[in-house]
Amino acid sequence: YALGCSARPGKSAPHLQGIWNGFDLPPWHTDYHMNLNVQECHWAAPTSNHVECLAPIVRMLTQDWREELRRFARDQFEAPGLAMGLCNDWLGRSVGGWCFDVELSITAWMADLVWLSWIYNPSDKNYLRETVHPFLRECCEFYQSILVRDAATGTYIIELSHSPEQFGRNAKGEFVIVTGRNPTVDLSCLRTLLDAFIESCESLGDNADGLLERCRDIRAHLPEFPTLDGILIDHAVSYYPQGDRTSPFAWCHRTPSRLVPIFPSRQIGLHSDTDALELGRRSWKEFGSYGDSDFSGWSYSWQAAIASGPDWIVITSFM
């Protein structure tokens, strides 16, 4: 209902705080938080048969902000294509700063909304050709430029990124932002983007500059999701002030980022093989074991979507 009231054709897309927030100066500058907030408020649009509610955010990304997103990729990463940071103003300009502007899942995650606007309304192939496909192409150009291929394993590595809203503690017990290598959320969103672009290329017959083949190669050589003791973790390696560490985060700011492969990416679920399904179930239970004191209290709607995928029985851990 809130999305339907705030996503009007030709208007700005919903953002972090709507006009209903009751503050003259809304929290967090009422900007566009792209690390889950904007995505989450649009998730219901396609599956509720209201794909038209995606139109404002798609227009902003593919038209209004396009040049700014290209500039951000060029200036922040010296990369082609386009990219976006965590926090953006009304013109698409980043207001997040380092290190939030190296949350590399965001570009692929937002691109999924553009792709869904086609998948749930595939009536006009010109829309795919002229709007969706060119945007996906520029996103893939960005990623294929910044990924590093590991000489030993042949896999493509995300050397430095940040799993959204995950925090660690330093030697004094203070909260610190911890970056890392190969975040689960990055790998999951990138798989979704590459699958979408490959399907789009095959549908339109686009392989003009070889990007399709490069993306196929990247998709085939992405690392496995990082795990430890049978559960998904946020980073393959986390760069703590005290030194590198491989472990789950015991604290976060309410967001189950490491569970993105379950939802919204749906790469782990009842359709999965036995091992993958068990990984999803164990990871979900581990996340819930921390309780809801700051760790997960805000994101119940996301948690409900996650719980509906691997096994309904585990929902009881939150009841």
PDB file of C-alpha atoms in Angstrom:
ATOM      1  CA  TYR A   1       0.000   0.000   0.000  1.00  0.00           C
ATOM      2  CA  ALA A   2       2.790   2.402   0.906  1.00  0.00           C
ATOM      3  CA  LEU A   3       4.615   1.589  -2.342  1.00  0.00           C
ATOM      4  CA  GLY A   4       1.464   2.108  -4.373  1.00  0.00           C
ATOM      5  CA  CYS A   5       0.943   5.496  -2.733  1.00  0.00           C
ATOM      6  CA  SER A   6       4.529   6.641  -3.331  1.00  0.00           C
ATOM      7  CA  ALA A   7       5.523   5.193  -6.715  1.00  0.00           C
ATOM      8  CA  ARG A   8       3.796   7.427  -9.237  1.00  0.00           C
ATOM      9  CA  PRO A   9       4.641   7.439 -12.962  1.00  0.00           C
ATOM     10  CA  GLY A  10       6.888  10.370 -13.809  1.00  0.00           C
ATOM     11  CA  LYS A  11       7.708  11.058 -10.146  1.00  0.00           C
ATOM     12  CA  SER A  12      10.684  10.236  -7.938  1.00  0.00           C
ATOM     13  CA  ALA A  13      11.010   6.710  -6.609  1.00  0.00           C
ATOM     14  CA  PRO A  14      10.463   5.937  -2.899  1.00  0.00           C
ATOM     15  CA  HIS A  15      13.536   6.534  -0.785  1.00  0.00           C
ATOM     16  CA  LEU A  16      14.710   5.997   2.778  1.00  0.00           C
ATOM     17  CA  GLN A  17      12.067   8.247   4.363  1.00  0.00           C
ATOM     18  CA  GLY A  18       8.720   9.166   2.826  1.00  0.00           C
ATOM     19  CA  ILE A  19       6.558  12.236   3.379  1.00  0.00           C
ATOM     20  CA  TRP A  20       4.811  10.285   6.160  1.00  0.00           C
ATOM     21  CA  ASN A  21       7.880  10.264   8.427  1.00  0.00           C
ATOM     22  CA  GLY A  22       6.720  13.245  10.551  1.00  0.00           C
ATOM     23  CA  PHE A  23      10.099  15.046  10.737  1.00  0.00           C
ATOM     24  CA  ASP A  24      11.109  18.385   9.256  1.00  0.00           C
ATOM     25  CA  LEU A  25      14.639  16.978   9.073  1.00  0.00           C
ATOM     26  CA  PRO A  26      14.169  13.242   8.497  1.00  0.00           C
ATOM     27  CA  PRO A  27      16.750  10.715   9.723  1.00  0.00           C
ATOM     28  CA  TRP A  28      19.716   9.892   7.479  1.00  0.00           C
ATOM     29  CA  HIS A  29      19.047  12.945   5.288  1.00  0.00           C
ATOM     30  CA  THR A  30      16.061  11.165   3.654  1.00  0.00           C
ATOM     31  CA  ASP A  31      18.393  10.022   0.881  1.00  0.00           C
ATOM     32  CA  TYR A  32      18.453   6.904  -1.296  1.00  0.00           C
ATOM     33  CA  HIS A  33      20.080   4.081   0.644  1.00  0.00           C
ATOM     34  CA  MET A  34      20.980   1.460  -1.966  1.00  0.00           C
ATOM     35  CA  ASN A  35      22.373  -1.215   0.357  1.00  0.00           C
ATOM     36  CA  LEU A  36      18.946  -2.805   0.948  1.00  0.00           C
ATOM     37  CA  ASN A  37      16.452  -0.049   1.817  1.00  0.00           C
ATOM     38  CA  VAL A  38      15.448   0.969  -1.713  1.00  0.00           C
ATOM     39  CA  GLN A  39      15.544  -2.633  -2.899  1.00  0.00           C
ATOM     40  CA  GLU A  40      13.404  -3.892  -0.044  1.00  0.00           C
ATOM     41  CA  CYS A  41      10.620  -1.376  -0.501  1.00  0.00           C
ATOM     42  CA  HIS A  42      10.312  -2.441  -4.174  1.00  0.00           C
ATOM     43  CA  TRP A  43      10.366  -6.225  -3.692  1.00  0.00           C
ATOM     44  CA  ALA A  44       6.589  -6.542  -3.533  1.00  0.00           C
ATOM     45  CA  ALA A  45       5.959  -4.753  -6.834  1.00  0.00           C
ATOM     46  CA  PRO A  46       6.510  -7.501  -9.429  1.00  0.00           C
ATOM     47  CA  THR A  47       5.205 -10.468  -7.438  1.00  0.00           C
ATOM     48  CA  SER A  48       2.038  -8.587  -6.470  1.00  0.00           C
ATOM     49  CA  ASN A  49       1.348  -7.892 -10.160  1.00  0.00           C
ATOM     50  CA  HIS A  50       2.135  -4.191  -9.784  1.00  0.00           C
ATOM     51  CA  VAL A  51       5.275  -4.011 -11.858  1.00  0.00           C
ATOM     52  CA  GLU A  52       4.313  -0.444 -12.769  1.00  0.00           C
ATOM     53  CA  CYS A  53       5.513   0.530  -9.289  1.00  0.00           C
ATOM     54  CA  LEU A  54       9.052  -0.167 -10.505  1.00  0.00           C
ATOM     55  CA  ALA A  55       8.764   2.458 -13.239  1.00  0.00           C
ATOM     56  CA  PRO A  56      10.037   5.444 -11.184  1.00  0.00           C
ATOM     57  CA  ILE A  57      13.172   3.683  -9.893  1.00  0.00           C
ATOM     58  CA  VAL A  58      13.900   2.217 -13.335  1.00  0.00           C
ATOM     59  CA  ARG A  59      13.583   5.642 -14.954  1.00  0.00           C
ATOM     60  CA  MET A  60      15.855   7.203 -12.330  1.00  0.00           C
ATOM     61  CA  LEU A  61      18.555   4.564 -12.807  1.00  0.00           C
ATOM     62  CA  THR A  62      18.421   4.221 -16.581  1.00  0.00           C
ATOM     63  CA  GLN A  63      17.758   7.859 -17.485  1.00  0.00           C
ATOM     64  CA  ASP A  64      17.845  10.546 -14.792  1.00  0.00           C
ATOM     65  CA  TRP A  65      20.976   9.317 -12.992  1.00  0.00           C
ATOM     66  CA  ARG A  66      22.726   7.594 -15.897  1.00  0.00           C
ATOM     67  CA  GLU A  67      25.502  10.135 -16.459  1.00  0.00           C
ATOM     68  CA  GLU A  68      26.127  10.516 -12.726  1.00  0.00           C
ATOM     69  CA  LEU A  69      26.443   6.743 -12.314  1.00  0.00           C
ATOM     70  CA  ARG A  70      28.958   6.668 -15.169  1.00  0.00           C
ATOM     71  CA  ARG A  71      30.913   9.470 -13.542  1.00  0.00           C
ATOM     72  CA  PHE A  72      30.935   7.618 -10.224  1.00  0.00           C
ATOM     73  CA  ALA A  73      32.365   4.468 -11.841  1.00  0.00           C
ATOM     74  CA  ARG A  74      35.009   6.526 -13.611  1.00  0.00           C
ATOM     75  CA  ASP A  75      36.038   8.748 -10.688  1.00  0.00           C
ATOM     76  CA  GLN A  76      35.741   6.241  -7.837  1.00  0.00           C
ATOM     77  CA  PHE A  77      37.053   3.111  -9.560  1.00  0.00           C
ATOM     78  CA  GLU A  78      38.657   4.292 -12.812  1.00  0.00           C
ATOM     79  CA  ALA A  79      36.297   1.841 -14.474  1.00  0.00           C
ATOM     80  CA  PRO A  80      34.031   1.883 -17.526  1.00  0.00           C
ATOM     81  CA  GLY A  81      30.316   1.362 -17.349  1.00  0.00           C
ATOM     82  CA  LEU A  82      28.335   2.601 -14.375  1.00  0.00           C
ATOM     83  CA  ALA A  83      28.228   2.075 -10.623  1.00  0.00           C
ATOM     84  CA  MET A  84      26.500   3.430  -7.555  1.00  0.00           C
ATOM     85  CA  GLY A  85      27.405   3.899  -3.935  1.00  0.00           C
ATOM     86  CA  LEU A  86      25.489   3.378  -0.732  1.00  0.00           C
ATOM     87  CA  CYS A  87      23.873   6.789  -0.221  1.00  0.00           C
ATOM     88  CA  ASN A  88      22.669   8.981  -3.065  1.00  0.00           C
ATOM     89  CA  ASP A  89      20.960  12.354  -3.255  1.00  0.00           C
ATOM     90  CA  TRP A  90      18.073  13.330  -5.529  1.00  0.00           C
ATOM     91  CA  LEU A  91      20.434  13.668  -8.499  1.00  0.00           C
ATOM     92  CA  GLY A  92      22.102  10.298  -7.940  1.00  0.00           C
ATOM     93  CA  ARG A  93      25.280  11.801  -6.474  1.00  0.00           C
ATOM     94  CA  SER A  94      27.023   9.748  -3.814  1.00  0.00           C
ATOM     95  CA  VAL A  95      26.883  11.230  -0.319  1.00  0.00           C
ATOM     96  CA  GLY A  96      28.175   8.116   1.462  1.00  0.00           C
ATOM     97  CA  GLY A  97      31.936   8.440   1.316  1.00  0.00           C
ATOM     98  CA  TRP A  98      34.491   5.728   1.949  1.00  0.00           C
ATOM     99  CA  CYS A  99      34.127   2.904   2.887  1.00  0.00           C
ATOM    100  CA  PHE A 100      30.429   2.677   2.090  1.00  0.00           C
ATOM    101  CA  ASP A 101      31.125   3.537  -1.522  1.00  0.00           C
ATOM    102  CA  VAL A 102      32.943   0.228  -1.883  1.00  0.00           C
ATOM    103  CA  GLU A 103      29.882  -1.894  -1.162  1.00  0.00           C
ATOM    104  CA  LEU A 104      30.219  -3.587  -4.513  1.00  0.00           C
ATOM    105  CA  SER A 105      26.993  -5.562  -4.286  1.00  0.00           C
ATOM    106  CA  ILE A 106      24.902  -2.424  -4.749  1.00  0.00           C
ATOM    107  CA  THR A 107      25.199  -1.923  -8.512  1.00  0.00           C
ATOM    108  CA  ALA A 108      24.251  -5.525  -9.312  1.00  0.00           C
ATOM    109  CA  TRP A 109      21.555  -5.523  -6.635  1.00  0.00           C
ATOM    110  CA  MET A 110      19.867  -2.433  -8.059  1.00  0.00           C
ATOM    111  CA  ALA A 111      20.222  -3.766 -11.600  1.00  0.00           C
ATOM    112  CA  ASP A 112      18.008  -6.670 -10.569  1.00  0.00           C
ATOM    113  CA  LEU A 113      15.073  -4.277 -10.163  1.00  0.00           C
ATOM    114  CA  VAL A 114      15.602  -3.102 -13.741  1.00  0.00           C
ATOM    115  CA  TRP A 115      15.693  -6.713 -14.939  1.00  0.00           C
ATOM    116  CA  LEU A 116      12.551  -7.626 -12.979  1.00  0.00           C
ATOM    117  CA  SER A 117      10.691  -4.745 -14.638  1.00  0.00           C
ATOM    118  CA  TRP A 118      11.142  -6.668 -17.891  1.00  0.00           C
ATOM    119  CA  ILE A 119      10.733 -10.231 -16.620  1.00  0.00           C
ATOM    120  CA  TYR A 120       7.325  -9.475 -15.097  1.00  0.00           C
ATOM    121  CA  ASN A 121       6.125  -7.538 -18.144  1.00  0.00           C
ATOM    122  CA  PRO A 122       7.863  -8.966 -21.225  1.00  0.00           C
ATOM    123  CA  SER A 123       5.375  -7.566 -23.711  1.00  0.00           C
ATOM    124  CA  ASP A 124       7.609  -5.001 -25.433  1.00  0.00           C
ATOM    125  CA  LYS A 125      10.937  -6.330 -26.639  1.00  0.00           C
ATOM    126  CA  ASN A 126      11.958  -2.801 -27.583  1.00  0.00           C
ATOM    127  CA  TYR A 127      11.921  -2.006 -23.852  1.00  0.00           C
ATOM    128  CA  LEU A 128      14.410  -4.822 -23.284  1.00  0.00           C
ATOM    129  CA  ARG A 129      16.538  -3.689 -26.230  1.00  0.00           C
ATOM    130  CA  GLU A 130      16.514   0.053 -25.560  1.00  0.00           C
ATOM    131  CA  THR A 131      16.277   0.369 -21.762  1.00  0.00           C
ATOM    132  CA  VAL A 132      17.008  -2.798 -19.795  1.00  0.00           C
ATOM    133  CA  HIS A 133      19.766  -4.406 -21.841  1.00  0.00           C
ATOM    134  CA  PRO A 134      21.978  -1.307 -22.232  1.00  0.00           C
ATOM    135  CA  PHE A 135      21.806  -0.706 -18.478  1.00  0.00           C
ATOM    136  CA  LEU A 136      22.755  -4.314 -17.661  1.00  0.00           C
ATOM    137  CA  ARG A 137      25.581  -4.068 -20.188  1.00  0.00           C
ATOM    138  CA  GLU A 138      27.108  -1.025 -18.468  1.00  0.00           C
ATOM    139  CA  CYS A 139      26.833  -2.731 -15.078  1.00  0.00           C
ATOM    140  CA  CYS A 140      28.688  -5.763 -16.444  1.00  0.00           C
ATOM    141  CA  GLU A 141      31.335  -3.546 -18.050  1.00  0.00           C
ATOM    142  CA  PHE A 142      32.003  -2.118 -14.603  1.00  0.00           C
ATOM    143  CA  TYR A 143      32.357  -5.474 -12.862  1.00  0.00           C
ATOM    144  CA  GLN A 144      34.489  -7.127 -15.530  1.00  0.00           C
ATOM    145  CA  SER A 145      36.877  -4.196 -15.143  1.00  0.00           C
ATOM    146  CA  ILE A 146      37.301  -4.364 -11.368  1.00  0.00           C
ATOM    147  CA  LEU A 147      37.361  -8.116 -10.770  1.00  0.00           C
ATOM    148  CA  VAL A 148      40.772  -9.706 -10.246  1.00  0.00           C
ATOM    149  CA  ARG A 149      41.501 -13.213 -11.495  1.00  0.00           C
ATOM    150  CA  ASP A 150      43.341 -15.391  -9.018  1.00  0.00           C
ATOM    151  CA  ALA A 151      46.335 -16.953 -10.749  1.00  0.00           C
ATOM    152  CA  ALA A 152      46.257 -20.057  -8.566  1.00  0.00           C
ATOM    153  CA  THR A 153      42.558 -20.948  -8.686  1.00  0.00           C
ATOM    154  CA  GLY A 154      41.392 -19.200 -11.857  1.00  0.00           C
ATOM    155  CA  THR A 155      38.449 -17.653  -9.980  1.00  0.00           C
ATOM    156  CA  TYR A 156      37.459 -14.005 -10.166  1.00  0.00           C
ATOM    157  CA  ILE A 157      38.054 -12.211  -6.870  1.00  0.00           C
ATOM    158  CA  ILE A 158      36.365  -9.198  -5.262  1.00  0.00           C
ATOM    159  CA  GLU A 159      39.384  -7.957  -3.349  1.00  0.00           C
ATOM    160  CA  LEU A 160      37.765  -5.235  -1.246  1.00  0.00           C
ATOM    161  CA  SER A 161      34.114  -4.691  -0.441  1.00  0.00           C
ATOM    162  CA  HIS A 162      31.766  -4.440   2.529  1.00  0.00           C
ATOM    163  CA  SER A 163      28.819  -6.631   3.419  1.00  0.00           C
ATOM    164  CA  PRO A 164      26.017  -4.102   4.053  1.00  0.00           C
ATOM    165  CA  GLU A 165      25.496  -3.039   7.666  1.00  0.00           C
ATOM    166  CA  GLN A 166      27.862  -5.614   9.146  1.00  0.00           C
ATOM    167  CA  PHE A 167      30.181  -4.426  11.891  1.00  0.00           C
ATOM    168  CA  GLY A 168      32.959  -5.842  14.014  1.00  0.00           C
ATOM    169  CA  ARG A 169      34.659  -4.757  17.220  1.00  0.00           C
ATOM    170  CA  ASN A 170      38.181  -3.520  17.720  1.00  0.00           C
ATOM    171  CA  ALA A 171      40.517  -4.402  20.614  1.00  0.00           C
ATOM    172  CA  LYS A 172      38.694  -1.870  22.821  1.00  0.00           C
ATOM    173  CA  GLY A 173      35.328  -3.445  22.130  1.00  0.00           C
ATOM    174  CA  GLU A 174      34.201  -0.505  19.977  1.00  0.00           C
ATOM    175  CA  PHE A 175      32.147  -1.039  16.833  1.00  0.00           C
ATOM    176  CA  VAL A 176      34.168  -0.706  13.627  1.00  0.00           C
ATOM    177  CA  ILE A 177      33.333  -1.068   9.947  1.00  0.00           C
ATOM    178  CA  VAL A 178      35.050  -4.157   8.589  1.00  0.00           C
ATOM    179  CA  THR A 179      35.675  -4.637   4.886  1.00  0.00           C
ATOM    180  CA  GLY A 180      36.561  -7.968   3.337  1.00  0.00           C
ATOM    181  CA  ARG A 181      37.200 -10.179   0.335  1.00  0.00           C
ATOM    182  CA  ASN A 182      34.466 -11.942  -1.633  1.00  0.00           C
ATOM    183  CA  PRO A 183      31.364 -10.998   0.367  1.00  0.00           C
ATOM    184  CA  THR A 184      28.529 -13.489  -0.006  1.00  0.00           C
ATOM    185  CA  VAL A 185      26.097 -10.726  -0.952  1.00  0.00           C
ATOM    186  CA  ASP A 186      28.433  -9.472  -3.701  1.00  0.00           C
ATOM    187  CA  LEU A 187      28.897 -12.916  -5.224  1.00  0.00           C
ATOM    188  CA  SER A 188      25.175 -13.628  -5.051  1.00  0.00           C
ATOM    189  CA  CYS A 189      24.082 -10.333  -6.649  1.00  0.00           C
ATOM    190  CA  LEU A 190      26.799 -10.632  -9.285  1.00  0.00           C
ATOM    191  CA  ARG A 191      25.580 -14.119 -10.235  1.00  0.00           C
ATOM    192  CA  THR A 192      22.077 -12.724 -10.669  1.00  0.00           C
ATOM    193  CA  LEU A 193      23.316  -9.841 -12.824  1.00  0.00           C
ATOM    194  CA  LEU A 194      25.467 -12.060 -15.036  1.00  0.00           C
ATOM    195  CA  ASP A 195      22.629 -14.555 -15.526  1.00  0.00           C
ATOM    196  CA  ALA A 196      20.292 -11.709 -16.509  1.00  0.00           C
ATOM    197  CA  PHE A 197      22.778 -10.152 -18.924  1.00  0.00           C
ATOM    198  CA  ILE A 198      23.619 -13.489 -20.549  1.00  0.00           C
ATOM    199  CA  GLU A 199      19.917 -14.230 -21.036  1.00  0.00           C
ATOM    200  CA  SER A 200      19.346 -10.742 -22.413  1.00  0.00           C
ATOM    201  CA  CYS A 201      22.283 -11.054 -24.839  1.00  0.00           C
ATOM    202  CA  GLU A 202      21.048 -14.414 -26.078  1.00  0.00           C
ATOM    203  CA  SER A 203      17.544 -13.044 -26.572  1.00  0.00           C
ATOM    204  CA  LEU A 204      18.754 -10.006 -28.517  1.00  0.00           C
ATOM    205  CA  GLY A 205      21.715 -11.628 -30.259  1.00  0.00           C
ATOM    206  CA  ASP A 206      24.220  -9.201 -28.726  1.00  0.00           C
ATOM    207  CA  ASN A 207      27.889 -10.123 -28.622  1.00  0.00           C
ATOM    208  CA  ALA A 208      29.250  -7.159 -30.518  1.00  0.00           C
ATOM    209  CA  ASP A 209      32.395  -6.619 -28.458  1.00  0.00           C
ATOM    210  CA  GLY A 210      32.843 -10.008 -26.795  1.00  0.00           C
ATOM    211  CA  LEU A 211      31.355  -8.926 -23.475  1.00  0.00           C
ATOM    212  CA  LEU A 212      28.924 -11.832 -23.524  1.00  0.00           C
ATOM    213  CA  GLU A 213      31.741 -14.365 -23.667  1.00  0.00           C
ATOM    214  CA  ARG A 214      33.692 -12.575 -20.940  1.00  0.00           C
ATOM    215  CA  CYS A 215      30.624 -12.571 -18.714  1.00  0.00           C
ATOM    216  CA  ARG A 216      30.076 -16.264 -19.345  1.00  0.00           C
ATOM    217  CA  ASP A 217      33.666 -16.886 -18.309  1.00  0.00           C
ATOM    218  CA  ILE A 218      33.284 -14.792 -15.145  1.00  0.00           C
ATOM    219  CA  ARG A 219      30.023 -16.537 -14.259  1.00  0.00           C
ATOM    220  CA  ALA A 220      31.651 -19.941 -14.661  1.00  0.00           C
ATOM    221  CA  HIS A 221      34.608 -18.968 -12.473  1.00  0.00           C
ATOM    222  CA  LEU A 222      33.083 -17.087  -9.558  1.00  0.00           C
ATOM    223  CA  PRO A 223      34.128 -18.410  -6.134  1.00  0.00           C
ATOM    224  CA  GLU A 224      31.776 -20.456  -4.019  1.00  0.00           C
ATOM    225  CA  PHE A 225      29.925 -18.583  -1.289  1.00  0.00           C
ATOM    226  CA  PRO A 226      32.184 -18.234   1.757  1.00  0.00           C
ATOM    227  CA  THR A 227      31.285 -20.627   4.560  1.00  0.00           C
ATOM    228  CA  LEU A 228      32.652 -21.707   7.904  1.00  0.00           C
ATOM    229  CA  ASP A 229      31.568 -24.773   9.868  1.00  0.00           C
ATOM    230  CA  GLY A 230      28.626 -25.352   7.577  1.00  0.00           C
ATOM    231  CA  ILE A 231      27.148 -21.831   7.568  1.00  0.00           C
ATOM    232  CA  LEU A 232      27.298 -18.854   5.221  1.00  0.00           C
ATOM    233  CA  ILE A 233      29.524 -15.998   6.423  1.00  0.00           C
ATOM    234  CA  ASP A 234      29.721 -12.420   5.157  1.00  0.00           C
ATOM    235  CA  HIS A 235      33.299 -12.356   3.830  1.00  0.00           C
ATOM    236  CA  ALA A 236      35.722 -15.039   2.769  1.00  0.00           C
ATOM    237  CA  VAL A 237      38.250 -12.966   4.718  1.00  0.00           C
ATOM    238  CA  SER A 238      37.384  -9.968   6.911  1.00  0.00           C
ATOM    239  CA  TYR A 239      39.954  -7.196   7.353  1.00  0.00           C
ATOM    240  CA  TYR A 240      39.745  -6.382  11.076  1.00  0.00           C
ATOM    241  CA  PRO A 241      42.003  -3.744  12.672  1.00  0.00           C
ATOM    242  CA  GLN A 242      43.607  -6.550  14.673  1.00  0.00           C
ATOM    243  CA  GLY A 243      44.299  -8.604  11.530  1.00  0.00           C
ATOM    244  CA  ASP A 244      42.524 -10.688   8.918  1.00  0.00           C
ATOM    245  CA  ARG A 245      39.880 -13.094  10.160  1.00  0.00           C
ATOM    246  CA  THR A 246      37.570 -15.759   8.775  1.00  0.00           C
ATOM    247  CA  SER A 247      34.458 -15.837  10.929  1.00  0.00           C
ATOM    248  CA  PRO A 248      30.796 -14.806  10.990  1.00  0.00           C
ATOM    249  CA  PHE A 249      29.911 -11.378  12.332  1.00  0.00           C
ATOM    250  CA  ALA A 250      28.340 -11.631  15.763  1.00  0.00           C
ATOM    251  CA  TRP A 251      26.913  -8.114  15.470  1.00  0.00           C
ATOM    252  CA  CYS A 252      25.340  -6.166  12.653  1.00  0.00           C
ATOM    253  CA  HIS A 253      22.936  -3.344  12.003  1.00  0.00           C
ATOM    254  CA  ARG A 254      19.842  -5.466  11.523  1.00  0.00           C
ATOM    255  CA  THR A 255      20.575  -6.856   8.071  1.00  0.00           C
ATOM    256  CA  PRO A 256      20.961 -10.549   7.062  1.00  0.00           C
ATOM    257  CA  SER A 257      23.320  -9.690   4.209  1.00  0.00           C
ATOM    258  CA  ARG A 258      24.979 -13.085   4.158  1.00  0.00           C
ATOM    259  CA  LEU A 259      21.605 -14.723   3.522  1.00  0.00           C
ATOM    260  CA  VAL A 260      20.987 -12.933   0.199  1.00  0.00           C
ATOM    261  CA  PRO A 261      21.531 -16.233  -1.705  1.00  0.00           C
ATOM    262  CA  ILE A 262      18.324 -17.468  -0.042  1.00  0.00           C
ATOM    263  CA  PHE A 263      16.368 -14.264  -0.648  1.00  0.00           C
ATOM    264  CA  PRO A 264      16.114 -12.215  -2.771  1.00  0.00           C
ATOM    265  CA  SER A 265      18.512 -14.072  -5.091  1.00  0.00           C
ATOM    266  CA  ARG A 266      16.768 -17.455  -4.584  1.00  0.00           C
ATOM    267  CA  GLN A 267      19.977 -19.336  -5.349  1.00  0.00           C
ATOM    268  CA  ILE A 268      19.428 -21.525  -2.276  1.00  0.00           C
ATOM    269  CA  GLY A 269      15.982 -22.914  -1.565  1.00  0.00           C
ATOM    270  CA  LEU A 270      13.705 -25.927  -1.858  1.00  0.00           C
ATOM    271  CA  HIS A 271      14.824 -26.308  -5.461  1.00  0.00           C
ATOM    272  CA  SER A 272      18.449 -26.814  -4.340  1.00  0.00           C
ATOM    273  CA  ASP A 273      20.324 -30.060  -3.904  1.00  0.00           C
ATOM    274  CA  THR A 274      20.569 -31.589  -0.442  1.00  0.00           C
ATOM    275  CA  ASP A 275      23.882 -29.974   0.502  1.00  0.00           C
ATOM    276  CA  ALA A 276      22.888 -26.474  -0.600  1.00  0.00           C
ATOM    277  CA  LEU A 277      19.517 -26.713   1.114  1.00  0.00           C
ATOM    278  CA  GLU A 278      21.155 -27.826   4.353  1.00  0.00           C
ATOM    279  CA  LEU A 279      23.594 -24.907   4.076  1.00  0.00           C
ATOM    280  CA  GLY A 280      20.658 -22.527   3.801  1.00  0.00           C
ATOM    281  CA  ARG A 281      18.834 -24.050   6.758  1.00  0.00           C
ATOM    282  CA  ARG A 282      21.891 -24.055   9.015  1.00  0.00           C
ATOM    283  CA  SER A 283      22.791 -20.477   8.034  1.00  0.00           C
ATOM    284  CA  TRP A 284      19.285 -19.245   8.758  1.00  0.00           C
ATOM    285  CA  LYS A 285      19.238 -20.865  12.184  1.00  0.00           C
ATOM    286  CA  GLU A 286      22.669 -19.440  12.988  1.00  0.00           C
ATOM    287  CA  PHE A 287      21.494 -15.940  12.107  1.00  0.00           C
ATOM    288  CA  GLY A 288      18.437 -16.301  14.317  1.00  0.00           C
ATOM    289  CA  SER A 289      20.531 -17.576  17.232  1.00  0.00           C
ATOM    290  CA  TYR A 290      21.733 -14.045  17.990  1.00  0.00           C
ATOM    291  CA  GLY A 291      18.247 -12.855  18.909  1.00  0.00           C
ATOM    292  CA  ASP A 292      16.769  -9.508  17.936  1.00  0.00           C
ATOM    293  CA  SER A 293      18.713  -6.998  20.043  1.00  0.00           C
ATOM    294  CA  ASP A 294      20.027  -4.662  17.309  1.00  0.00           C
ATOM    295  CA  PHE A 295      21.199  -7.664  15.310  1.00  0.00           C
ATOM    296  CA  SER A 296      18.000  -8.453  13.463  1.00  0.00           C
ATOM    297  CA  GLY A 297      15.062  -6.618  15.011  1.00  0.00           C
ATOM    298  CA  TRP A 298      14.317  -4.299  12.087  1.00  0.00           C
ATOM    299  CA  SER A 299      14.334  -6.712   9.194  1.00  0.00           C
ATOM    300  CA  TYR A 300      11.460  -9.049  10.035  1.00  0.00           C
ATOM    301  CA  SER A 301       9.882  -8.615   6.602  1.00  0.00           C
ATOM    302  CA  TRP A 302      13.124  -9.749   4.959  1.00  0.00           C
ATOM    303  CA  GLN A 303      13.475 -12.576   7.460  1.00  0.00           C
ATOM    304  CA  ALA A 304       9.962 -13.782   6.666  1.00  0.00           C
ATOM    305  CA  ALA A 305      10.888 -13.984   2.978  1.00  0.00           C
ATOM    306  CA  ILE A 306      14.072 -15.889   3.833  1.00  0.00           C
ATOM    307  CA  ALA A 307      12.221 -18.284   6.134  1.00  0.00           C
ATOM    308  CA  SER A 308       9.644 -19.129   3.485  1.00  0.00           C
ATOM    309  CA  GLY A 309      12.367 -20.429   1.183  1.00  0.00           C
ATOM    310  CA  PRO A 310      14.549 -23.049   2.893  1.00  0.00           C
ATOM    311  CA  ASP A 311      12.146 -24.588   5.384  1.00  0.00           C
ATOM    312  CA  TRP A 312       8.986 -23.270   7.053  1.00  0.00           C
ATOM    313  CA  ILE A 313       9.838 -25.131  10.276  1.00  0.00           C
ATOM    314  CA  VAL A 314      12.691 -22.769  11.111  1.00  0.00           C
ATOM    315  CA  ILE A 315      10.274 -19.848  11.398  1.00  0.00           C
ATOM    316  CA  THR A 316       9.471 -21.120  14.873  1.00  0.00           C
ATOM    317  CA  SER A 317      12.875 -19.902  16.046  1.00  0.00           C
ATOM    318  CA  PHE A 318      11.506 -16.351  15.943  1.00  0.00           C
ATOM    319  CA  MET A 319       8.118 -17.064  17.516  1.00  0.00           C
TER     320      MET A 319
END
